[in-house]
CSV table of N, CA and C and ligand atoms in Angstrom, one decimal:
chain,number,residue,atom,x,y,z
A,1473,MET,N,53.0,-60.7,3.7
A,1473,MET,CA,51.9,-59.8,3.8
A,1473,MET,C,52.3,-58.7,4.8
A,1474,LYS,N,51.9,-57.5,4.5
A,1474,LYS,CA,52.2,-56.4,5.4
A,1474,LYS,C,50.9,-55.6,5.6
A,1475,GLU,N,50.6,-55.3,6.8
A,1475,GLU,CA,49.4,-54.5,7.0
A,1475,GLU,C,49.7,-53.0,7.0
A,1476,VAL,N,48.8,-52.3,6.3
A,1476,VAL,CA,49.0,-50.8,6.2
A,1476,VAL,C,47.8,-50.2,6.9
A,1477,LYS,N,48.2,-49.3,7.8
A,1477,LYS,CA,47.1,-48.6,8.5
A,1477,LYS,C,47.0,-47.2,8.0
A,1478,LEU,N,45.8,-46.8,7.7
A,1478,LEU,CA,45.6,-45.4,7.2
A,1478,LEU,C,44.9,-44.6,8.3
A,1479,GLU,N,45.4,-43.4,8.4
A,1479,GLU,CA,44.9,-42.6,9.5
A,1479,GLU,C,44.4,-41.2,9.0
A,1480,THR,N,43.3,-40.8,9.5
A,1480,THR,CA,42.7,-39.5,9.1
A,1480,THR,C,42.5,-38.7,10.3
A,1481,VAL,N,42.9,-37.4,10.3
A,1481,VAL,CA,42.7,-36.6,11.5
A,1481,VAL,C,41.7,-35.5,11.1
A,1482,LEU,N,40.6,-35.4,11.8
A,1482,LEU,CA,39.6,-34.4,11.6
A,1482,LEU,C,39.4,-33.6,12.9
A,1483,GLU,N,38.9,-32.3,12.7
A,1483,GLU,CA,38.6,-31.5,13.9
A,1483,GLU,C,37.0,-31.4,13.9
A,1484,VAL,N,36.5,-31.6,15.1
A,1484,VAL,CA,35.0,-31.6,15.3
A,1484,VAL,C,34.7,-30.4,16.2
A,1485,TYR,N,33.9,-29.5,15.7
A,1485,TYR,CA,33.4,-28.4,16.5
A,1485,TYR,C,32.0,-28.6,16.9
A,1486,GLU,N,31.7,-28.2,18.2
A,1486,GLU,CA,30.3,-28.4,18.7
A,1486,GLU,C,29.3,-27.6,17.9
A,1487,ASN,N,29.6,-26.4,17.4
A,1487,ASN,CA,28.7,-25.6,16.6
A,1487,ASN,C,29.5,-24.6,15.8
A,1488,LEU,N,28.8,-23.9,14.9
A,1488,LEU,CA,29.4,-23.0,14.0
A,1488,LEU,C,30.1,-21.8,14.8
A,1489,GLN,N,29.5,-21.4,15.9
A,1489,GLN,CA,30.0,-20.3,16.7
A,1489,GLN,C,31.4,-20.5,17.2
A,1490,GLU,N,31.8,-21.8,17.3
A,1490,GLU,CA,33.2,-22.1,17.8
A,1490,GLU,C,34.3,-21.8,16.8
A,1491,LEU,N,33.8,-21.5,15.6
A,1491,LEU,CA,34.8,-21.3,14.5
A,1491,LEU,C,35.1,-19.9,14.3
A,1492,PRO,N,36.2,-19.5,13.7
A,1492,PRO,CA,36.6,-18.1,13.4
A,1492,PRO,C,35.5,-17.5,12.5
A,1493,GLU,N,35.4,-16.2,12.7
A,1493,GLU,CA,34.3,-15.4,12.0
A,1493,GLU,C,34.3,-15.6,10.5
A,1494,SER,N,35.5,-15.7,9.9
A,1494,SER,CA,35.7,-15.8,8.5
A,1494,SER,C,35.1,-17.2,8.0
A,1495,ILE,N,35.2,-18.2,8.8
A,1495,ILE,CA,34.6,-19.5,8.5
A,1495,ILE,C,33.1,-19.5,8.6
A,1496,GLN,N,32.7,-18.8,9.7
A,1496,GLN,CA,31.3,-18.7,9.9
A,1496,GLN,C,30.6,-18.0,8.7
A,1497,ALA,N,31.3,-17.0,8.2
A,1497,ALA,CA,30.7,-16.2,7.1
A,1497,ALA,C,30.7,-17.1,5.8
A,1498,LEU,N,31.7,-17.9,5.6
A,1498,LEU,CA,31.7,-18.8,4.4
A,1498,LEU,C,30.6,-19.8,4.6
A,1499,MET,N,30.5,-20.4,5.8
A,1499,MET,CA,29.4,-21.4,6.0
A,1499,MET,C,28.1,-20.7,5.9
A,1500,THR,N,27.9,-19.5,6.3
A,1500,THR,CA,26.6,-18.8,6.1
A,1500,THR,C,26.2,-18.7,4.7
A,1501,THR,N,27.2,-18.5,3.8
A,1501,THR,CA,27.0,-18.5,2.4
A,1501,THR,C,26.5,-19.8,1.9
A,1502,ALA,N,27.2,-20.9,2.4
A,1502,ALA,CA,26.8,-22.3,2.0
A,1502,ALA,C,25.4,-22.6,2.5
A,1503,ILE,N,25.0,-22.1,3.7
A,1503,ILE,CA,23.7,-22.3,4.2
A,1503,ILE,C,22.6,-21.6,3.4
A,1504,GLU,N,23.0,-20.3,3.0
A,1504,GLU,CA,22.0,-19.5,2.2
A,1504,GLU,C,21.8,-20.1,0.8
A,1505,VAL,N,22.9,-20.6,0.2
A,1505,VAL,CA,22.8,-21.1,-1.2
A,1505,VAL,C,22.1,-22.5,-1.2
A,1506,ARG,N,21.9,-23.1,-0.1
A,1506,ARG,CA,21.0,-24.3,-0.1
A,1506,ARG,C,19.7,-24.0,-0.6
A,1507,ASN,N,19.2,-22.7,-0.4
A,1507,ASN,CA,17.9,-22.4,-0.9
A,1507,ASN,C,17.7,-22.4,-2.4
A,1508,SER,N,18.9,-22.4,-3.1
A,1508,SER,CA,18.8,-22.4,-4.5
A,1508,SER,C,18.9,-23.8,-5.1
A,1509,ALA,N,19.0,-24.8,-4.2
A,1509,ALA,CA,19.0,-26.2,-4.6
A,1509,ALA,C,17.7,-26.5,-5.4
A,1510,TYR,N,17.9,-27.3,-6.5
A,1510,TYR,CA,16.7,-27.8,-7.2
A,1510,TYR,C,16.6,-29.2,-6.9
A,1511,SER,N,15.8,-29.6,-5.9
A,1511,SER,CA,15.8,-31.0,-5.4
A,1511,SER,C,14.4,-31.5,-5.2
A,1512,PRO,N,13.6,-31.5,-6.3
A,1512,PRO,CA,12.2,-31.9,-6.1
A,1512,PRO,C,12.1,-33.4,-5.9
A,1513,TYR,N,13.2,-34.2,-6.2
A,1513,TYR,CA,13.1,-35.7,-6.1
A,1513,TYR,C,13.6,-36.1,-4.7
A,1514,SER,N,14.8,-35.7,-4.3
A,1514,SER,CA,15.3,-36.1,-3.0
A,1514,SER,C,14.8,-35.3,-1.8
A,1515,LYS,N,14.4,-34.0,-2.1
A,1515,LYS,CA,14.1,-33.1,-1.1
A,1515,LYS,C,15.3,-32.9,-0.1
A,1516,PHE,N,16.4,-33.0,-0.6
A,1516,PHE,CA,17.7,-32.8,0.2
A,1516,PHE,C,18.5,-31.7,-0.5
A,1517,ASN,N,18.7,-30.6,0.3
A,1517,ASN,CA,19.3,-29.4,-0.2
A,1517,ASN,C,20.8,-29.3,0.3
A,1518,VAL,N,21.7,-29.1,-0.6
A,1518,VAL,CA,23.1,-29.0,-0.2
A,1518,VAL,C,23.6,-27.7,-0.8
A,1519,GLY,N,24.4,-27.0,0.1
A,1519,GLY,CA,25.0,-25.8,-0.4
A,1519,GLY,C,26.5,-25.9,-0.2
A,1520,ALA,N,27.3,-25.3,-1.2
A,1520,ALA,CA,28.7,-25.3,-1.1
A,1520,ALA,C,29.2,-23.9,-1.4
A,1521,ALA,N,30.2,-23.5,-0.6
A,1521,ALA,CA,30.8,-22.1,-0.8
A,1521,ALA,C,32.3,-22.3,-0.8
A,1522,ILE,N,32.9,-21.7,-1.8
A,1522,ILE,CA,34.4,-21.9,-1.9
A,1522,ILE,C,35.1,-20.5,-1.9
A,1523,LEU,N,36.0,-20.4,-0.9
A,1523,LEU,CA,36.8,-19.2,-0.9
A,1523,LEU,C,38.1,-19.3,-1.7
A,1524,MET,N,38.2,-18.4,-2.7
A,1524,MET,CA,39.4,-18.5,-3.6
A,1524,MET,C,40.5,-17.6,-3.0
A,1525,ASP,N,41.7,-17.8,-3.5
A,1525,ASP,CA,42.8,-17.0,-3.0
A,1525,ASP,C,42.8,-15.6,-3.6
A,1526,ASN,N,41.9,-15.3,-4.5
A,1526,ASN,CA,41.8,-13.9,-5.0
A,1526,ASN,C,40.7,-13.2,-4.1
A,1527,GLY,N,40.2,-13.8,-3.1
A,1527,GLY,CA,39.2,-13.2,-2.2
A,1527,GLY,C,37.8,-13.4,-2.6
A,1528,GLU,N,37.6,-14.0,-3.8
A,1528,GLU,CA,36.2,-14.2,-4.3
A,1528,GLU,C,35.6,-15.5,-3.6
A,1529,VAL,N,34.3,-15.5,-3.5
A,1529,VAL,CA,33.6,-16.7,-3.0
A,1529,VAL,C,32.7,-17.2,-4.1
A,1530,VAL,N,32.8,-18.5,-4.4
A,1530,VAL,CA,32.0,-19.1,-5.5
A,1530,VAL,C,31.1,-20.1,-4.8
A,1531,ALA,N,29.8,-20.0,-5.0
A,1531,ALA,CA,28.8,-20.9,-4.3
A,1531,ALA,C,28.0,-21.7,-5.3
A,1532,GLY,N,27.5,-22.8,-4.9
A,1532,GLY,CA,26.6,-23.6,-5.7
A,1532,GLY,C,25.8,-24.6,-4.9
A,1533,SER,N,24.7,-25.1,-5.5
A,1533,SER,CA,23.8,-26.0,-4.8
A,1533,SER,C,23.5,-27.2,-5.7
A,1534,ASN,N,22.9,-28.3,-5.2
A,1534,ASN,CA,22.7,-29.4,-6.0
A,1534,ASN,C,21.5,-29.2,-7.0
A,1535,GLN,N,21.6,-29.7,-8.1
A,1535,GLN,CA,20.7,-29.6,-9.2
A,1535,GLN,C,20.2,-30.9,-9.7
A,1536,GLU,N,19.0,-31.3,-9.5
A,1536,GLU,CA,18.5,-32.6,-9.9
A,1536,GLU,C,17.8,-32.6,-11.2
A,1537,ASN,N,17.5,-33.8,-11.7
A,1537,ASN,CA,16.9,-34.0,-13.0
A,1537,ASN,C,16.0,-35.2,-13.0
A,1538,ALA,N,14.9,-35.2,-13.8
A,1538,ALA,CA,14.0,-36.3,-13.9
A,1538,ALA,C,14.8,-37.6,-14.3
A,1539,SER,N,15.8,-37.4,-15.0
A,1539,SER,CA,16.7,-38.5,-15.3
A,1539,SER,C,17.8,-38.5,-14.2
A,1540,TYR,N,17.6,-39.2,-13.1
A,1540,TYR,CA,18.3,-39.0,-11.9
A,1540,TYR,C,19.8,-38.8,-12.0
A,1541,PRO,N,20.5,-39.7,-12.8
A,1541,PRO,CA,22.0,-39.5,-12.8
A,1541,PRO,C,22.5,-38.3,-13.5
A,1542,SER,N,21.6,-37.6,-14.2
A,1542,SER,CA,22.0,-36.3,-14.8
A,1542,SER,C,22.1,-35.2,-13.9
A,1543,GLY,N,21.6,-35.3,-12.7
A,1543,GLY,CA,21.7,-34.3,-11.7
A,1543,GLY,C,23.2,-34.1,-11.2
A,1544,LEU,N,23.4,-33.0,-10.5
A,1544,LEU,CA,24.8,-32.8,-10.0
A,1544,LEU,C,24.8,-32.3,-8.5
A,1545,CYS,N,25.7,-32.8,-7.8
A,1545,CYS,CA,25.9,-32.4,-6.4
A,1545,CYS,C,26.3,-30.9,-6.3
A,1546,ALA,N,26.0,-30.3,-5.1
A,1546,ALA,CA,26.4,-28.9,-4.8
A,1546,ALA,C,27.9,-28.7,-5.0
A,1547,GLU,N,28.7,-29.7,-4.4
A,1547,GLU,CA,30.2,-29.5,-4.4
A,1547,GLU,C,30.7,-29.4,-5.8
A,1548,ARG,N,30.2,-30.3,-6.7
A,1548,ARG,CA,30.7,-30.2,-8.1
A,1548,ARG,C,30.2,-29.0,-8.9
A,1549,THR,N,28.9,-28.7,-8.6
A,1549,THR,CA,28.4,-27.4,-9.2
A,1549,THR,C,29.3,-26.3,-8.9
A,1550,ALA,N,29.6,-26.2,-7.6
A,1550,ALA,CA,30.4,-25.0,-7.1
A,1550,ALA,C,31.9,-25.1,-7.6
A,1551,ILE,N,32.5,-26.3,-7.6
A,1551,ILE,CA,33.9,-26.3,-7.9
A,1551,ILE,C,34.2,-26.2,-9.4
A,1552,TYR,N,33.3,-26.7,-10.2
A,1552,TYR,CA,33.4,-26.6,-11.6
A,1552,TYR,C,33.2,-25.1,-12.0
A,1553,TYR,N,32.3,-24.5,-11.4
A,1553,TYR,CA,32.0,-23.1,-11.7
A,1553,TYR,C,33.2,-22.3,-11.2
A,1554,ALA,N,33.8,-22.6,-10.1
A,1554,ALA,CA,34.9,-21.8,-9.5
A,1554,ALA,C,36.1,-21.9,-10.5
A,1555,ASN,N,36.4,-23.1,-11.0
A,1555,ASN,CA,37.5,-23.2,-11.9
A,1555,ASN,C,37.2,-22.6,-13.3
A,1556,ALA,N,35.9,-22.6,-13.7
A,1556,ALA,CA,35.6,-22.0,-15.0
A,1556,ALA,C,35.7,-20.5,-14.9
A,1557,LYS,N,35.3,-20.0,-13.7
A,1557,LYS,CA,35.3,-18.5,-13.6
A,1557,LYS,C,36.7,-18.0,-13.3
A,1558,TYR,N,37.4,-18.7,-12.4
A,1558,TYR,CA,38.8,-18.2,-12.0
A,1558,TYR,C,39.8,-19.3,-12.2
A,1559,PRO,N,40.1,-19.6,-13.5
A,1559,PRO,CA,41.0,-20.8,-13.8
A,1559,PRO,C,42.4,-20.7,-13.2
A,1560,ASN,N,42.8,-19.5,-12.9
A,1560,ASN,CA,44.2,-19.3,-12.3
A,1560,ASN,C,44.2,-19.1,-10.8
A,1561,ALA,N,43.1,-19.1,-10.2
A,1561,ALA,CA,43.0,-18.9,-8.7
A,1561,ALA,C,43.1,-20.2,-8.0
A,1562,LYS,N,43.5,-20.2,-6.8
A,1562,LYS,CA,43.5,-21.4,-6.0
A,1562,LYS,C,42.3,-21.4,-5.1
A,1563,MET,N,41.9,-22.6,-4.8
A,1563,MET,CA,40.7,-22.8,-3.9
A,1563,MET,C,41.3,-23.0,-2.5
A,1564,GLN,N,40.9,-22.2,-1.5
A,1564,GLN,CA,41.5,-22.3,-0.2
A,1564,GLN,C,40.6,-23.1,0.8
A,1565,ILE,N,39.3,-22.7,0.8
A,1565,ILE,CA,38.4,-23.3,1.8
A,1565,ILE,C,37.1,-23.6,1.1
A,1566,MET,N,36.5,-24.8,1.4
A,1566,MET,CA,35.2,-25.1,1.0
A,1566,MET,C,34.3,-25.4,2.2
A,1567,ALA,N,33.1,-24.7,2.2
A,1567,ALA,CA,32.2,-24.9,3.3
A,1567,ALA,C,30.9,-25.6,2.8
A,1568,LEU,N,30.4,-26.6,3.5
A,1568,LEU,CA,29.3,-27.4,3.0
A,1568,LEU,C,28.2,-27.5,4.1
A,1569,SER,N,27.0,-27.3,3.7
A,1569,SER,CA,25.9,-27.5,4.6
A,1569,SER,C,24.8,-28.3,3.8
A,1570,ALA,N,24.2,-29.3,4.5
A,1570,ALA,CA,23.2,-30.1,3.9
A,1570,ALA,C,21.9,-30.1,4.8
A,1571,SER,N,20.8,-30.1,4.2
A,1571,SER,CA,19.5,-30.1,5.0
A,1571,SER,C,18.4,-30.8,4.2
A,1572,SER,N,17.7,-31.7,4.9
A,1572,SER,CA,16.6,-32.4,4.4
A,1572,SER,C,15.3,-31.6,4.5
A,1573,GLN,N,14.5,-31.6,3.6
A,1573,GLN,CA,13.2,-30.9,3.7
A,1573,GLN,C,12.2,-31.8,4.5
A,1574,THR,N,12.5,-33.0,4.8
A,1574,THR,CA,11.6,-33.9,5.4
A,1574,THR,C,12.0,-34.4,6.8
A,1575,LYS,N,13.3,-34.2,7.2
A,1575,LYS,CA,13.7,-34.6,8.5
A,1575,LYS,C,14.8,-33.7,9.0
A,1576,VAL,N,15.1,-33.8,10.3
A,1576,VAL,CA,16.1,-32.9,10.9
A,1576,VAL,C,17.5,-33.5,10.5
A,1577,THR,N,18.4,-32.6,10.0
A,1577,THR,CA,19.7,-33.0,9.6
A,1577,THR,C,20.7,-32.4,10.5
A,1578,ASP,N,20.9,-33.0,11.7
A,1578,ASP,CA,21.7,-32.3,12.7
A,1578,ASP,C,23.1,-33.0,12.9
A,1579,LYS,N,23.5,-33.8,11.9
A,1579,LYS,CA,24.9,-34.4,12.0
A,1579,LYS,C,25.6,-33.9,10.7
A,1580,PRO,N,27.0,-33.8,10.9
A,1580,PRO,CA,27.7,-33.3,9.7
A,1580,PRO,C,27.6,-34.2,8.5
A,1581,ILE,N,27.4,-33.7,7.4
A,1581,ILE,CA,27.2,-34.5,6.1
A,1581,ILE,C,28.4,-34.3,5.2
A,1582,PRO,N,29.3,-35.3,5.1
A,1582,PRO,CA,30.5,-35.1,4.3
A,1582,PRO,C,30.2,-35.2,2.8
A,1583,PRO,N,31.1,-34.7,1.9
A,1583,PRO,CA,30.9,-34.8,0.5
A,1583,PRO,C,30.9,-36.3,0.0
A,1584,CYS,N,30.1,-36.6,-1.0
A,1584,CYS,CA,30.0,-38.0,-1.5
A,1584,CYS,C,31.3,-38.4,-2.2
A,1585,GLY,N,31.5,-39.6,-2.5
A,1585,GLY,CA,32.7,-40.1,-3.0
A,1585,GLY,C,33.0,-39.4,-4.4
A,1586,ALA,N,32.0,-39.3,-5.2
A,1586,ALA,CA,32.3,-38.7,-6.5
A,1586,ALA,C,32.8,-37.2,-6.4
A,1587,CYS,N,32.2,-36.5,-5.4
A,1587,CYS,CA,32.6,-35.1,-5.2
A,1587,CYS,C,34.0,-35.1,-4.6
A,1588,ARG,N,34.3,-36.0,-3.8
A,1588,ARG,CA,35.7,-36.1,-3.2
A,1588,ARG,C,36.7,-36.2,-4.4
A,1589,GLN,N,36.4,-37.1,-5.3
A,1589,GLN,CA,37.3,-37.3,-6.5
A,1589,GLN,C,37.4,-36.0,-7.3
A,1590,ALA,N,36.3,-35.3,-7.4
A,1590,ALA,CA,36.3,-34.0,-8.2
A,1590,ALA,C,37.1,-33.0,-7.5
A,1591,ILE,N,36.9,-32.9,-6.2
A,1591,ILE,CA,37.7,-31.8,-5.4
A,1591,ILE,C,39.2,-32.2,-5.4
A,1592,ALA,N,39.5,-33.5,-5.3
A,1592,ALA,CA,40.9,-33.9,-5.3
A,1592,ALA,C,41.6,-33.4,-6.6
A,1593,GLU,N,40.9,-33.5,-7.7
A,1593,GLU,CA,41.5,-33.0,-9.0
A,1593,GLU,C,42.1,-31.6,-8.8
A,1594,TYR,N,41.3,-30.7,-8.2
A,1594,TYR,CA,41.8,-29.3,-8.1
A,1594,TYR,C,42.8,-29.2,-7.0
A,1595,GLU,N,42.7,-30.0,-6.0
A,1595,GLU,CA,43.8,-29.9,-4.9
A,1595,GLU,C,45.1,-30.3,-5.5
A,1596,ILE,N,45.1,-31.3,-6.4
A,1596,ILE,CA,46.3,-31.8,-7.0
A,1596,ILE,C,46.8,-30.8,-8.0
A,1597,LYS,N,45.9,-30.2,-8.8
A,1597,LYS,CA,46.2,-29.2,-9.8
A,1597,LYS,C,46.9,-28.0,-9.2
A,1598,GLN,N,46.4,-27.5,-8.0
A,1598,GLN,CA,46.9,-26.3,-7.5
A,1598,GLN,C,48.1,-26.6,-6.5
A,1599,ASN,N,48.3,-27.9,-6.2
A,1599,ASN,CA,49.4,-28.3,-5.3
A,1599,ASN,C,49.3,-27.6,-3.9
A,1600,GLU,N,48.1,-27.3,-3.5
A,1600,GLU,CA,47.9,-26.7,-2.1
A,1600,GLU,C,46.6,-27.3,-1.6
A,1601,PRO,N,46.6,-27.6,-0.3
A,1601,PRO,CA,45.4,-28.2,0.2
A,1601,PRO,C,44.1,-27.3,0.2
A,1602,ILE,N,43.0,-28.0,0.0
A,1602,ILE,CA,41.7,-27.3,0.1
A,1602,ILE,C,41.1,-27.7,1.5
A,1603,GLN,N,40.9,-26.8,2.4
A,1603,GLN,CA,40.3,-27.1,3.7
A,1603,GLN,C,38.8,-27.3,3.4
A,1604,ILE,N,38.2,-28.4,4.1
A,1604,ILE,CA,36.8,-28.6,3.9
A,1604,ILE,C,36.1,-28.6,5.3
A,1605,TYR,N,35.1,-27.8,5.4
A,1605,TYR,CA,34.3,-27.7,6.6
A,1605,TYR,C,32.9,-28.3,6.2
A,1606,PHE,N,32.4,-29.2,6.9
A,1606,PHE,CA,31.0,-29.7,6.6
A,1606,PHE,C,30.1,-29.8,7.8
A,1607,MET,N,28.8,-29.6,7.6
A,1607,MET,CA,27.8,-29.7,8.7
A,1607,MET,C,26.5,-30.1,8.1
A,1608,GLY,N,25.5,-30.4,8.9
A,1608,GLY,CA,24.2,-30.6,8.5
A,1608,GLY,C,23.5,-29.2,8.4
A,1609,ALA,N,22.2,-29.2,8.8
A,1609,ALA,CA,21.5,-28.0,8.9
A,1609,ALA,C,21.8,-27.2,10.1
A,1610,GLN,N,22.2,-28.0,11.2
A,1610,GLN,CA,22.6,-27.4,12.5
A,1610,GLN,C,23.5,-28.3,13.2
A,1611,GLY,N,24.1,-27.9,14.3
A,1611,GLY,CA,24.9,-28.8,15.1
A,1611,GLY,C,26.4,-28.8,14.8
A,1612,LYS,N,27.0,-29.9,14.9
A,1612,LYS,CA,28.5,-30.0,14.8
A,1612,LYS,C,29.0,-29.7,13.4
A,1613,VAL,N,30.2,-29.2,13.4
A,1613,VAL,CA,30.9,-28.9,12.2
A,1613,VAL,C,32.2,-29.6,12.2
A,1614,VAL,N,32.5,-30.3,11.1
A,1614,VAL,CA,33.8,-31.1,11.0
A,1614,VAL,C,34.7,-30.3,10.0
A,1615,LYS,N,36.0,-30.3,10.4
A,1615,LYS,CA,37.0,-29.7,9.5
A,1615,LYS,C,38.0,-30.7,9.1
A,1616,SER,N,38.2,-30.8,7.8
A,1616,SER,CA,39.3,-31.6,7.3
A,1616,SER,C,40.3,-30.6,6.7
A,1617,ALA,N,41.6,-30.8,7.1
A,1617,ALA,CA,42.6,-29.8,6.6
A,1617,ALA,C,42.9,-29.9,5.2
A,1618,SER,N,42.5,-31.0,4.5
A,1618,SER,CA,42.7,-31.1,3.1
A,1618,SER,C,41.7,-32.2,2.6
A,1619,LEU,N,41.5,-32.2,1.3
A,1619,LEU,CA,40.6,-33.2,0.7
A,1619,LEU,C,41.3,-34.5,0.8
A,1620,ALA,N,42.6,-34.6,0.6
A,1620,ALA,CA,43.3,-35.9,0.7
A,1620,ALA,C,43.0,-36.7,1.9
A,1621,ASN,N,42.7,-35.9,3.0
A,1621,ASN,CA,42.3,-36.6,4.3
A,1621,ASN,C,41.1,-37.4,4.2
A,1622,LEU,N,40.2,-37.0,3.3
A,1622,LEU,CA,38.9,-37.6,3.1
A,1622,LEU,C,38.9,-38.7,2.0
A,1623,LEU,N,40.0,-38.8,1.3
A,1623,LEU,CA,40.0,-39.7,0.2
A,1623,LEU,C,41.4,-40.4,0.1
A,1624,PRO,N,41.6,-41.4,1.0
A,1624,PRO,CA,42.9,-42.1,1.0
A,1624,PRO,C,42.9,-43.0,-0.3
A,1625,LEU,N,44.1,-43.3,-0.7
A,1625,LEU,CA,44.3,-44.2,-1.9
A,1625,LEU,C,43.7,-43.5,-3.1
A,1626,ILE,N,44.0,-42.2,-3.3
A,1626,ILE,CA,43.4,-41.4,-4.3
A,1626,ILE,C,43.8,-41.9,-5.7
A,1627,PHE,N,42.9,-41.8,-6.6
A,1627,PHE,CA,43.3,-42.1,-8.0
A,1627,PHE,C,43.7,-40.7,-8.7
A,1628,ASP,N,44.9,-40.6,-9.1
A,1628,ASP,CA,45.3,-39.3,-9.7
A,1628,ASP,C,46.0,-39.5,-11.0
A,1629,ASN,N,46.3,-38.3,-11.6
A,1629,ASN,CA,46.8,-38.3,-13.0
A,1629,ASN,C,48.2,-38.8,-13.1
A,1630,SER,N,48.9,-39.1,-12.0
A,1630,SER,CA,50.2,-39.6,-12.1
A,1630,SER,C,50.3,-41.0,-12.8
A,1631,VAL,N,49.2,-41.7,-12.8
A,1631,VAL,CA,49.2,-43.1,-13.4
A,1631,VAL,C,48.8,-43.1,-14.8
A,1632,LEU,N,48.4,-41.9,-15.4
A,1632,LEU,CA,47.9,-41.9,-16.8
A,1632,LEU,C,49.1,-41.8,-17.8
B,2044,THU,N1,24.2,-34.3,-2.8
B,2044,THU,C1,25.1,-33.3,-2.8
B,2044,THU,O1,24.8,-32.2,-3.3
B,2044,THU,N2,26.3,-33.5,-2.3
B,2044,THU,C2,26.7,-34.7,-1.8
B,2044,THU,O2,27.9,-34.8,-1.4
B,2044,THU,C3,25.8,-35.8,-1.6
B,2044,THU,C4,24.5,-35.6,-2.2
B,2044,THU,C5,22.9,-34.1,-3.4
B,2044,THU,C6,22.6,-34.9,-4.7
B,2044,THU,C7,21.1,-35.1,-4.7
B,2044,THU,O3,20.6,-33.9,-5.3
B,2044,THU,C8,20.8,-35.1,-3.2
B,2044,THU,O4,21.9,-34.5,-2.5
B,2044,THU,C9,20.4,-36.5,-2.6
B,2044,THU,O5,21.5,-37.4,-2.9
């Protein structure tokens, strides 16, 4: 038996103002697009903004459904739209902000497991890392230099 240790390095910023202006701007888009969330069931609004290498920003929010599993997270709404709109562009940075309508969300909220898998697909496709910044409604911001950092032991197409 051999023990394998997995290590992830993240950067934690005290607040949005500590980050470069370009990241603040992308996160501001993510915060604004939270308002377009359709979340009558969870009352939890998530916004995702993706900066593409062609300079365009694609944003999306979570969309829920009375048949709960039919809903979609903000990250996948945004990333599927980004690749549908600009199939030849690369995704450079994704900014995420989440906010509950019923309580204070002041800690960084990372993407769920299903969204990590979806983002990973595009990181592998483009063979360049996607930086992920995530926060709650306020407070600390976490940066991951790539999606792979957030999803060790990734399932990818090399095994198919
Ligand atoms: N949600 C996201 O949009 N992204 C995540 O990474 C986690 C959860 C949404 C899905 C659902 O509309 C609500 O938040 C509560 O789970």
